[in-house]
CSV table of C-alpha atoms and ligand atoms in Angstrom, one decimal:
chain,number,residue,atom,x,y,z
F,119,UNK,CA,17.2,18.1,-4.3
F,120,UNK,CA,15.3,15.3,-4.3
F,121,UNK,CA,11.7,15.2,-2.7
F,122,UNK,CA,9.0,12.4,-1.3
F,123,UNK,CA,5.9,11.9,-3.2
F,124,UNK,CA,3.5,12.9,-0.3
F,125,UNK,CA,3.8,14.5,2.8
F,126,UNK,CA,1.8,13.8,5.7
F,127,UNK,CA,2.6,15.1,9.0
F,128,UNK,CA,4.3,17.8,8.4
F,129,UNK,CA,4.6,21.0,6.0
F,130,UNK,CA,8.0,20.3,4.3
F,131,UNK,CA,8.8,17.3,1.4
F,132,UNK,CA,12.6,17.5,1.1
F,133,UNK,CA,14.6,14.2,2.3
F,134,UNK,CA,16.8,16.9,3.5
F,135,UNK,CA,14.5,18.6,5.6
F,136,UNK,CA,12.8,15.5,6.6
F,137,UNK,CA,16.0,13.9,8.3
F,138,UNK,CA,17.4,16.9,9.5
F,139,UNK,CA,14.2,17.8,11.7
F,140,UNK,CA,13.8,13.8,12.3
F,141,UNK,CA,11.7,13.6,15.5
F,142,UNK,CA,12.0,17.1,16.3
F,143,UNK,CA,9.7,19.4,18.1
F,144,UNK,CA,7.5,22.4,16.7
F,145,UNK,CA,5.0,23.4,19.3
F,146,UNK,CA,5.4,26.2,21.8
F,147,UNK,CA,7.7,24.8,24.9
F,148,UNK,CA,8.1,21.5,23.3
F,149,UNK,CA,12.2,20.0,23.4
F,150,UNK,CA,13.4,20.8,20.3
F,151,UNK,CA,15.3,17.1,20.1
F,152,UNK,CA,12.8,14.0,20.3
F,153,UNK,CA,13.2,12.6,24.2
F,154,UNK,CA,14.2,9.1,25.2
F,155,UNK,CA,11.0,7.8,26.6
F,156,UNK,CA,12.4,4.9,28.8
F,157,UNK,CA,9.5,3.2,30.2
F,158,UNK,CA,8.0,0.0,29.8
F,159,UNK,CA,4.6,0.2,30.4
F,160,UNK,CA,2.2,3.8,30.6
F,161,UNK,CA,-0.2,4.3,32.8
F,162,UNK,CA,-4.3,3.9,32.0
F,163,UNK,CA,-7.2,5.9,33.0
F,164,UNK,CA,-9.5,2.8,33.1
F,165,UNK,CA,-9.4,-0.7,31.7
F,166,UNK,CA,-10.8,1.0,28.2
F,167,UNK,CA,-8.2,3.1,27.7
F,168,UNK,CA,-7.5,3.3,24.4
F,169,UNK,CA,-4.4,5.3,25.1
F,170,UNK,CA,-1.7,5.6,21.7
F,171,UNK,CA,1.2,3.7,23.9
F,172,UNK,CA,0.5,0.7,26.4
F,173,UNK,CA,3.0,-1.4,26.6
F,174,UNK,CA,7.0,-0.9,24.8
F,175,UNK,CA,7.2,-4.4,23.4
F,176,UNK,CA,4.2,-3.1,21.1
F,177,UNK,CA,5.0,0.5,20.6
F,178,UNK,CA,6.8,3.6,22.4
F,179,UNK,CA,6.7,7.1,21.5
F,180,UNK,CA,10.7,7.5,20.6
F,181,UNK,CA,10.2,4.4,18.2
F,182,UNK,CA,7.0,6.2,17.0
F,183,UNK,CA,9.0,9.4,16.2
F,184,UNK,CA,11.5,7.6,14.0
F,185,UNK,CA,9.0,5.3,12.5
F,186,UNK,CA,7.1,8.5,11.6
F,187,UNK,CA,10.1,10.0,9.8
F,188,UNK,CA,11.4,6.6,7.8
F,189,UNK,CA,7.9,6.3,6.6
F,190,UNK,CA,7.8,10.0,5.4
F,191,UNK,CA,11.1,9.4,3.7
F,192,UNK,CA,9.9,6.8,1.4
F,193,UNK,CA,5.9,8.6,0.6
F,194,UNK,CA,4.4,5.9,3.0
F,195,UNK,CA,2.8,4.9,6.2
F,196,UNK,CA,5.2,5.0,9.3
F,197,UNK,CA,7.7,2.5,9.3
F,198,UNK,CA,7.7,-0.6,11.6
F,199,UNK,CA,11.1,-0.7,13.4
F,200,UNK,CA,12.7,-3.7,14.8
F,201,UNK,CA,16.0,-4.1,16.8
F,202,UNK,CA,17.8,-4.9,13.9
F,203,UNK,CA,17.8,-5.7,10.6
F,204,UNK,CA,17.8,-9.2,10.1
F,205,UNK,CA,14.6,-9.1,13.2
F,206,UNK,CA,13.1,-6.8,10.9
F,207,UNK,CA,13.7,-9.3,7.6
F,208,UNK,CA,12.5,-12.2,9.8
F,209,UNK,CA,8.9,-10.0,10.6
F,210,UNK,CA,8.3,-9.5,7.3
F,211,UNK,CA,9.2,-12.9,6.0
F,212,UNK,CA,7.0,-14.2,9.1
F,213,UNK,CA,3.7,-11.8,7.7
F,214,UNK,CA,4.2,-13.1,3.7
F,215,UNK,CA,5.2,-16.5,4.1
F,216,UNK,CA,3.5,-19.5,5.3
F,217,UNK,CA,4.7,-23.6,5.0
F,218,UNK,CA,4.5,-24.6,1.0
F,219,UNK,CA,5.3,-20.9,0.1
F,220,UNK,CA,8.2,-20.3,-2.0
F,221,UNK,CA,10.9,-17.4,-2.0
F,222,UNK,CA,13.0,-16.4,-4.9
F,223,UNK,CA,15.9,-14.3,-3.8
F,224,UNK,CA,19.1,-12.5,-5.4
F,225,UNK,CA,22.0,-14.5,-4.8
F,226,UNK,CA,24.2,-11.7,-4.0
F,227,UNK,CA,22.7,-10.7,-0.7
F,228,UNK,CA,23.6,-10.1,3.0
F,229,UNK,CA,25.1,-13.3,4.1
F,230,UNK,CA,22.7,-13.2,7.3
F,231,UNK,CA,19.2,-12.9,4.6
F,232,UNK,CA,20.7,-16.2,2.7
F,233,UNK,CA,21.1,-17.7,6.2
F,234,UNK,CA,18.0,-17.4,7.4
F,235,UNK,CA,16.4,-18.6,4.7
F,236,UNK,CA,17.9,-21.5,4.1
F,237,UNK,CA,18.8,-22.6,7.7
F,238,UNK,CA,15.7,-20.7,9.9
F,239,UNK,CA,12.8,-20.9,7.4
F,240,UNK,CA,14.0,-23.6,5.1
F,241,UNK,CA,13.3,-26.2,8.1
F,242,UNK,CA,10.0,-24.6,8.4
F,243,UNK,CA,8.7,-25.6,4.8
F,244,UNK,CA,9.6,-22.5,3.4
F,245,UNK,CA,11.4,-23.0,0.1
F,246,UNK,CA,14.0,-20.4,-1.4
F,247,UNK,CA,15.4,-20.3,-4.8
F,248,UNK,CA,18.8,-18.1,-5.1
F,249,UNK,CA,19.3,-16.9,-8.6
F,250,UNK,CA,21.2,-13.8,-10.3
F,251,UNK,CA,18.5,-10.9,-9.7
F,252,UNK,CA,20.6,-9.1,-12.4
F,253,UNK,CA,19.5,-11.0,-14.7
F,254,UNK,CA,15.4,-10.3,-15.2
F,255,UNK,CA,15.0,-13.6,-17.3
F,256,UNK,CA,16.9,-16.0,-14.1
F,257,UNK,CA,14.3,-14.5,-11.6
F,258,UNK,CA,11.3,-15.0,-13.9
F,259,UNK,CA,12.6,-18.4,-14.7
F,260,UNK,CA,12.9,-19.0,-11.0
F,261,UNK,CA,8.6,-18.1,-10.1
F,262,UNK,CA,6.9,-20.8,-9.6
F,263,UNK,CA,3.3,-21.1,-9.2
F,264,UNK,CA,3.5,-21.2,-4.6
F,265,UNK,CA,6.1,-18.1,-5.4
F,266,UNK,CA,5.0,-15.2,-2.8
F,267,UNK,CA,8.2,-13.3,-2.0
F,268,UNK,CA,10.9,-11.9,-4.8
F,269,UNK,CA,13.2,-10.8,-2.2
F,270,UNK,CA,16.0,-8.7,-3.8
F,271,UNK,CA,19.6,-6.6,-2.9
F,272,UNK,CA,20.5,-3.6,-4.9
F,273,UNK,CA,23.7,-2.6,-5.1
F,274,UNK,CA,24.1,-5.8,-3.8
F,275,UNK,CA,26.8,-7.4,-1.0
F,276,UNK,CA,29.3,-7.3,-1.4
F,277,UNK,CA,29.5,-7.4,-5.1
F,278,UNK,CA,27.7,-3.9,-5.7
F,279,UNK,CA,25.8,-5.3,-8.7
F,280,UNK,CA,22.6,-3.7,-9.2
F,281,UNK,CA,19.2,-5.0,-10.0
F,282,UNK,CA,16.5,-3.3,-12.4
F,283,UNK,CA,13.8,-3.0,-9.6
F,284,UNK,CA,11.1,-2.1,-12.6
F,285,UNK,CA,11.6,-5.1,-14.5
F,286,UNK,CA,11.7,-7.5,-10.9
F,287,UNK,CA,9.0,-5.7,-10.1
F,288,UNK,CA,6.5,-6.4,-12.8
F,289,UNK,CA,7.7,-10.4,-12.9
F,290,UNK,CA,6.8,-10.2,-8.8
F,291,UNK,CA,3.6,-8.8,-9.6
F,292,UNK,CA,2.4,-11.3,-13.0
F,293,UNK,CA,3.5,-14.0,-10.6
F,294,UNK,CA,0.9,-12.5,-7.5
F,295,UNK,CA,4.2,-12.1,-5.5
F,296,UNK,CA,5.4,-9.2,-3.5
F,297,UNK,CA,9.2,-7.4,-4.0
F,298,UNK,CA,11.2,-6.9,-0.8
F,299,UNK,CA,14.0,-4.7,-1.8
F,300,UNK,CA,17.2,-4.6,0.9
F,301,UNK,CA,18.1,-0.8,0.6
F,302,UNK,CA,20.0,-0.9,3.6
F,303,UNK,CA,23.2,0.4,0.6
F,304,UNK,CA,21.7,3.4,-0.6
F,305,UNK,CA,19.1,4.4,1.9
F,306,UNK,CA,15.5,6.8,0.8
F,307,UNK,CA,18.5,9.2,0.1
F,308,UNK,CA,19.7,7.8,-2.7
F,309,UNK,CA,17.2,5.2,-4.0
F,310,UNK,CA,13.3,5.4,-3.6
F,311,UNK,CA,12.5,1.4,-4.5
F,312,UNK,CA,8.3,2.2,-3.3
F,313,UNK,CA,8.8,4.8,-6.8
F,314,UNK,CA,10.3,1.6,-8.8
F,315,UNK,CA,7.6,-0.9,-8.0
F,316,UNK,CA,9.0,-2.8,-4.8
F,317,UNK,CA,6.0,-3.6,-2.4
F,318,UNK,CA,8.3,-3.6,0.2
F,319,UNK,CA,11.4,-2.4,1.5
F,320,UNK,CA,13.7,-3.1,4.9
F,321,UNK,CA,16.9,-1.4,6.1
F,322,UNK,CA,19.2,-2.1,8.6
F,323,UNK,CA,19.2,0.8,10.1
F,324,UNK,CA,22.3,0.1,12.1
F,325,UNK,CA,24.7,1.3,9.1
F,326,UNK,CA,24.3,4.0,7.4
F,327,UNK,CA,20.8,5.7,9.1
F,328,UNK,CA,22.9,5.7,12.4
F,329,UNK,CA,25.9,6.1,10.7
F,330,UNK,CA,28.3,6.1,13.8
F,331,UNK,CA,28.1,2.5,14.6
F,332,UNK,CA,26.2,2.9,18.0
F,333,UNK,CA,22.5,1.7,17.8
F,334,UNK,CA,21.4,-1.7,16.1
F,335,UNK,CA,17.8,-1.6,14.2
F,336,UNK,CA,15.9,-2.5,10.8
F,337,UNK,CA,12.7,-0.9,9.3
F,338,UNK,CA,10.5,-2.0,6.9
F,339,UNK,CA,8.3,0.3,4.9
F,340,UNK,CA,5.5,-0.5,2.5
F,341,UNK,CA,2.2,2.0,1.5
F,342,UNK,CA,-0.3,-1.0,2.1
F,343,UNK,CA,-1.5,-0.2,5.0
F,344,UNK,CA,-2.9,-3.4,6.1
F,345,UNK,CA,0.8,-5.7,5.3
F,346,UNK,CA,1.8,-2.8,7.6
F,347,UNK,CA,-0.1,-3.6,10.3
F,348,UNK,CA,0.5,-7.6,9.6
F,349,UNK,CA,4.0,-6.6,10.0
F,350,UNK,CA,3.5,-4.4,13.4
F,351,UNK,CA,1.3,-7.7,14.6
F,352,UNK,CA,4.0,-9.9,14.1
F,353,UNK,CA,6.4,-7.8,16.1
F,354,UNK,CA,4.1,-7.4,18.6
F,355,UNK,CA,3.8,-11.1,18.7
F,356,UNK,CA,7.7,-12.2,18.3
F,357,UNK,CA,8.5,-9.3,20.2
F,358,UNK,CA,11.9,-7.8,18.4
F,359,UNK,CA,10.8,-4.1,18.5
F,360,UNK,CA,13.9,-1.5,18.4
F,361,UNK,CA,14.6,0.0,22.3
F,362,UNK,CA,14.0,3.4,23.1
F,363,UNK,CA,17.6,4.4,23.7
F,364,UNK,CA,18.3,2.9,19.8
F,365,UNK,CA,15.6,4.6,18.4
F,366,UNK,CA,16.4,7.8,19.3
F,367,UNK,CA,20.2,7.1,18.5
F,368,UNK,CA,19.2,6.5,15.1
F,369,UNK,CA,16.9,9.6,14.7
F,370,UNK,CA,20.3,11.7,15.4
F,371,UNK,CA,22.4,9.8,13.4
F,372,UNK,CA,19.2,10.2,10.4
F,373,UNK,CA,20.0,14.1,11.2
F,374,UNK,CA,23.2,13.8,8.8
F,375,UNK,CA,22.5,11.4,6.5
F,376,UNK,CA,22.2,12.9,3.5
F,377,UNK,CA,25.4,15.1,3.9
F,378,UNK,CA,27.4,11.8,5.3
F,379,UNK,CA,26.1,9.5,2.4
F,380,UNK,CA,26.9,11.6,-0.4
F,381,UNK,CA,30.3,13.2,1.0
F,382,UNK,CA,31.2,9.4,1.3
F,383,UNK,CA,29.6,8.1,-1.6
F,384,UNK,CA,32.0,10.9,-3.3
F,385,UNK,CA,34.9,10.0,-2.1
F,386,UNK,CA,34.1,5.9,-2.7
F,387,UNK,CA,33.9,7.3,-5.9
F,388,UNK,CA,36.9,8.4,-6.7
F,389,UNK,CA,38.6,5.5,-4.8
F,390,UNK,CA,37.0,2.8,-7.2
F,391,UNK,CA,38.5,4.5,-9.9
F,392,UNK,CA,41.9,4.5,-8.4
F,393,UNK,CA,41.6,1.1,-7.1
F,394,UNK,CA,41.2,-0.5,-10.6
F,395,UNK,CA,44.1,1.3,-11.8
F,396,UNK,CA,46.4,-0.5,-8.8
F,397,UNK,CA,48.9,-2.7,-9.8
F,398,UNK,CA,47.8,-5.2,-6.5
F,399,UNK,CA,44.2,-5.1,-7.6
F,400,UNK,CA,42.8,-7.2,-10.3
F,401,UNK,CA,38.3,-6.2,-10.4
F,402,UNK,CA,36.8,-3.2,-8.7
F,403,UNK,CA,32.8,-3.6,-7.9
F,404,UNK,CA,31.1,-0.1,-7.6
F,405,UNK,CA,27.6,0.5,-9.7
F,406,UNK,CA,28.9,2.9,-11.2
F,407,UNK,CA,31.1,0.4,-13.0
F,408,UNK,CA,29.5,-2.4,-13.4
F,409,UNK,CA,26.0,-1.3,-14.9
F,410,UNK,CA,26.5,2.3,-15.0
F,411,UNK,CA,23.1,3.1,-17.2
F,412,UNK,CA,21.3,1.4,-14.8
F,413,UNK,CA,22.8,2.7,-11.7
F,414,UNK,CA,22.5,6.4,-13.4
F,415,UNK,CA,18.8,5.4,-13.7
F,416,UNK,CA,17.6,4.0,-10.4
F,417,UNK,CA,20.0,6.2,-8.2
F,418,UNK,CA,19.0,9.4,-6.9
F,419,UNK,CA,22.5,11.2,-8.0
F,420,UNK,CA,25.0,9.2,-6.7
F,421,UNK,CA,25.9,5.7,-5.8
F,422,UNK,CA,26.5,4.9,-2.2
F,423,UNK,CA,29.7,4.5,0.1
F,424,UNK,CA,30.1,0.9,-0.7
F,425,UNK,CA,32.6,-0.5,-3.1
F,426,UNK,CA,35.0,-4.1,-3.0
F,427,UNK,CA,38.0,-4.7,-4.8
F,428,UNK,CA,39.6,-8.6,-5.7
F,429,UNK,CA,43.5,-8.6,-5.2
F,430,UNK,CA,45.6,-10.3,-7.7
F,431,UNK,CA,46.8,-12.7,-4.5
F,432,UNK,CA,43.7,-13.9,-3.8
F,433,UNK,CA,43.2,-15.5,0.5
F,434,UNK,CA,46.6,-14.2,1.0
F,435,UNK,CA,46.5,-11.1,-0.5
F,436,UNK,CA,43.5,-10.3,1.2
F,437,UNK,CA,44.3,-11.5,5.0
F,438,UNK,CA,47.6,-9.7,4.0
F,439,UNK,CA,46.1,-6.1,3.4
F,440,UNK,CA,43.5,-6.5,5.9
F,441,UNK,CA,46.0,-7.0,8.3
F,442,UNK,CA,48.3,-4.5,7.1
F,443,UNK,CA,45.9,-1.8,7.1
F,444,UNK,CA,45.8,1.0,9.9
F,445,UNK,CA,43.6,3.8,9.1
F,446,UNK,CA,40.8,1.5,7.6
F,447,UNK,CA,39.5,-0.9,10.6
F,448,UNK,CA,38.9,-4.4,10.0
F,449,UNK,CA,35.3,-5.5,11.3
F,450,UNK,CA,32.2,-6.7,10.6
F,451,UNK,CA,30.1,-3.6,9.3
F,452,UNK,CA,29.5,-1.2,6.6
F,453,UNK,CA,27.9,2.8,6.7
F,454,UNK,CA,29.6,4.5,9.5
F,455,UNK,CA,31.9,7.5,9.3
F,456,UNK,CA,35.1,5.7,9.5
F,457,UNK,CA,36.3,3.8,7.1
F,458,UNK,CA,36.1,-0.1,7.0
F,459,UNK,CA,37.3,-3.3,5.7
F,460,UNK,CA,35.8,-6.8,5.5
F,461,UNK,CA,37.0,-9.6,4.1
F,462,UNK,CA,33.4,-11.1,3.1
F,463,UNK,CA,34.5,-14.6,2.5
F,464,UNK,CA,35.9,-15.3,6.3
F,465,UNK,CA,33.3,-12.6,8.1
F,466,UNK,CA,30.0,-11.7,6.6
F,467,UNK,CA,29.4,-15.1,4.1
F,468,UNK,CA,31.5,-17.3,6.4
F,469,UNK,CA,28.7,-19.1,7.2
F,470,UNK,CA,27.7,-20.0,3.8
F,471,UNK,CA,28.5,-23.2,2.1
F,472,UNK,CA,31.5,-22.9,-0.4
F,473,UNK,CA,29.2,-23.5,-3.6
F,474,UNK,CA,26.7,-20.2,-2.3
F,475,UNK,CA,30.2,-18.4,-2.1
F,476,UNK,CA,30.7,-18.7,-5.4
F,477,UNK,CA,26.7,-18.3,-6.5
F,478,UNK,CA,27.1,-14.8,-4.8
F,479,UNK,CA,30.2,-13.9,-6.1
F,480,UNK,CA,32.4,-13.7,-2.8
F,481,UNK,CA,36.0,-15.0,-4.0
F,482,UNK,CA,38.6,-15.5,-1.5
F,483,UNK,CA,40.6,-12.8,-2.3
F,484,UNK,CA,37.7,-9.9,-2.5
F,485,UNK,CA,38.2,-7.2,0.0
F,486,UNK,CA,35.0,-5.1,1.0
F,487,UNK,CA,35.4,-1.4,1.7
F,488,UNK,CA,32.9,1.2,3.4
F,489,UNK,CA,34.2,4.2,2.4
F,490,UNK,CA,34.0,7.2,5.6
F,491,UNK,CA,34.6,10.6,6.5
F,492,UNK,CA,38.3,10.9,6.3
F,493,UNK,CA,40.4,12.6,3.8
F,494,UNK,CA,40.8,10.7,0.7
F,495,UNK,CA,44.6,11.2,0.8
F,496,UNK,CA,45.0,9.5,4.1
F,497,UNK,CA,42.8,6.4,3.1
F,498,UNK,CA,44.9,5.5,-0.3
F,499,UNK,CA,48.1,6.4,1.9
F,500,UNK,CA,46.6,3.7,3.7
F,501,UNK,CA,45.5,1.2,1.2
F,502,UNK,CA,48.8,2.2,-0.6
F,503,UNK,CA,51.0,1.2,1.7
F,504,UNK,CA,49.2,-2.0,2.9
F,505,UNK,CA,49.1,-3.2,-1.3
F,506,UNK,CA,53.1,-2.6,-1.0
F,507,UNK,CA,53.1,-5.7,1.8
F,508,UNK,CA,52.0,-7.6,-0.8
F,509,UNK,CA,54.1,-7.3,-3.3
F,510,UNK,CA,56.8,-7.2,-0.9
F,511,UNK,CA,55.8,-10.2,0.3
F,512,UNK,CA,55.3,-11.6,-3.6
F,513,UNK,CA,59.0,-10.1,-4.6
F,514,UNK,CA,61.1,-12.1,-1.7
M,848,PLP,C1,23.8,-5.6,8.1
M,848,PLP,C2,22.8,-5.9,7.0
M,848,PLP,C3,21.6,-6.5,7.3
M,848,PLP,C4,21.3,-7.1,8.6
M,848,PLP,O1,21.2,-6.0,9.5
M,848,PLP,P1,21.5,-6.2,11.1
M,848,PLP,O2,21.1,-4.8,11.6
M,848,PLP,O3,23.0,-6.5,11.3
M,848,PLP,O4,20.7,-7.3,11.6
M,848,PLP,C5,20.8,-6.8,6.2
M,848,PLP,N1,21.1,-6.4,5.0
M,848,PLP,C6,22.2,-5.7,4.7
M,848,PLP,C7,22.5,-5.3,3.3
M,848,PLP,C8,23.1,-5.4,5.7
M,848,PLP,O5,24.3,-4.8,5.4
């Protein structure tokens, strides 16, 4: 079992035990599950209250109660929690970054991250180089001397590689910049990036913490307690905090989290090796893989729920099985507990130009699975019979 470096609030250390009791109650009459406090605004004694809650766009005591645990997950302050990832990437982009800065990022990342900084901060005088994070000598070759933000993806998307967070680490740090590390993949479960160096790291909650594809969020955790603070000013000031109602939807969904994550990250597992042994498929992407030393080494015993496969038929192929397949849903998501399908190229990295494609990886015919809860059998029955379209297709 794998446990956090330091515990604060309460009198257990285990990432099991801290998502399982996420939020809840202790004390004598207390609710054993962490309310919903719907309110906007709470009431003051006098006008020098200095009351823990005021006001919902700054805090509120559900958001509180899951910020508490994400922080504990990761050996660090609570968490600052936003109503969804990409809010959450845009805060702490907002507290590092000023006009003349410059960002060096992986260039296999979420679709939306590449977006926004090219197209949202890019316009504000905030320049971002895209290089291969895998490769420790491109990022250092990318620093320049106005570099403040590494900003990396491991296992990234949707190509699964994985980055050495040590070695980015230390070239962030020579360079006086801070590493963001998206571990929205692997979760504090299965990959601790605060214990590999990263200064920072932000989630989108709304896959796999919540799991059951019914709350939107991000968090973003870092042990300095003052960036921390920057971070929560910047909410407070852009206003993107995570609702109530979300908040304590992700706490229940945190609940399972280990059990879902490595029961699917099992069964991806065992799919990635039968995928690369399909006649339909020509490359399966799955850390275990790709850079398996290094995924042995910075994973905490197993390798997420994430994996994508190229089809020898390229765009065809691809819109061809996606189409064909039943059990696997075709949308726009990753990390909940059914299985499901993206085709990266036409959903998630639609909206990037053709040549940043091809930087990240994303080939027209690469099919992106998020492996679920259901029996293994019944997913390749699945897959199996949509790959036989194909070649049915291929043989008339
Ligand atoms: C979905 C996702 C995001 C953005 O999160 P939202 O909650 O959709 O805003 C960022 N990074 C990764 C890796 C993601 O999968």
């Amino acid at each position: 079992m794998t446990t956090r470096p330091t515990a604060s609030a309460s009198s257990f250390t285990s990432i099991d035990s801290l998502c399982c009791r996420a939020g809840a109650g202790f004390a004598d009459g207390q609710p054993l599950v962490t309310p919903i406090v719907q309110s906007t605004t709470f009431c003051r004694e006098g006008v020098d209250s200095r009351a823990e809650h005021q006001y919902s766009r700054v805090s509120n005591p559900t958001v509180s109660a899951l910020e508490d645990v994400l922080g504990a997950l990761e050996g660090a302050p609570p968490a600052v929690c936003f109503a969804t990832g990409l809010a959450a990437e845009t805060a702490l982009l907002l507290a590092l970054l000023k006009a003349g800065d410059h960002v060096v990022c992986g260039r296999a990342v979420y679709g939306g991250t590449t977006r926004l900084l090219q197209q949202v901060l890019g316009p504000l005088g905030i320049e971002a180089t895209f290089v291969d994070s895998t490769s420790p000598a491109a990022v250092a070759g990318a620093v320049t001397s106005r570099t403040r933000v590494v900003f990396i993806e491991t296992p990234a998307n949707p190509t699964l590689e994985v980055t050495d967070v040590r070695a980015v680490a230390a070239i962030a740090h020579r360079a006086g910049a801070r590493l963001v590390v998206d571990n929205t993949f692997l979760t504090p479960v299965l990959q601790q990036p605060l214990e590999l160096g990263a200064d920072l790291t932000v989630t989108s909650t709304t896959k796999f913490i919540d799991g059951h594809s019914v709350a939107p969020g991000g968090a973003v955790v870092t042990r300095d307690a003052a960036l921390a603070e920057r971070i929560r000013f910047v909410r407070k000031s852009t206003g993107a905090i995570q609702t109530p109602q979300h908040a304590w939807l992700t706490l229940q969904g945190l609940k399972t989290l280990p059990l879902r994550l490595r029961a699917q990250s099992a069964s991806a597992t065992t799919l990635a090796h039968w995928l690369a042994a399909q006649a339909a498929v020509a490359r399966v992407h799955y850390p275990s893989l790709g850079d398996p030393e290094l995924a042995e080494a910075q994973h905490l015993g197993a390798h997420g729920a994430v994996l994508s496969f190229e089809l020898l038929g390229g765009l065809s192929a691809a819109r061809q099985v996606a189409g064909a397949l039943r059990l696997c849903r075709l949308v726009e998501h990753v990390g909940s507990v059914e299985t499901l399908v993206t085709h990266p190229a036409s959903m998630t990295h639609a909206d990037l130009t053709v040549e940043a494609r091809a930087a990240a990886g994303v080939r027209d015919g690469l099919l992106r699975l998020s492996v679920g809860l259901e029996s293994i059998a019944d997913i390749r029955a699945d897959l199996e019979s949509a790959f036989a379209t194909v070649t049915a297709e291929v043989a008339r």
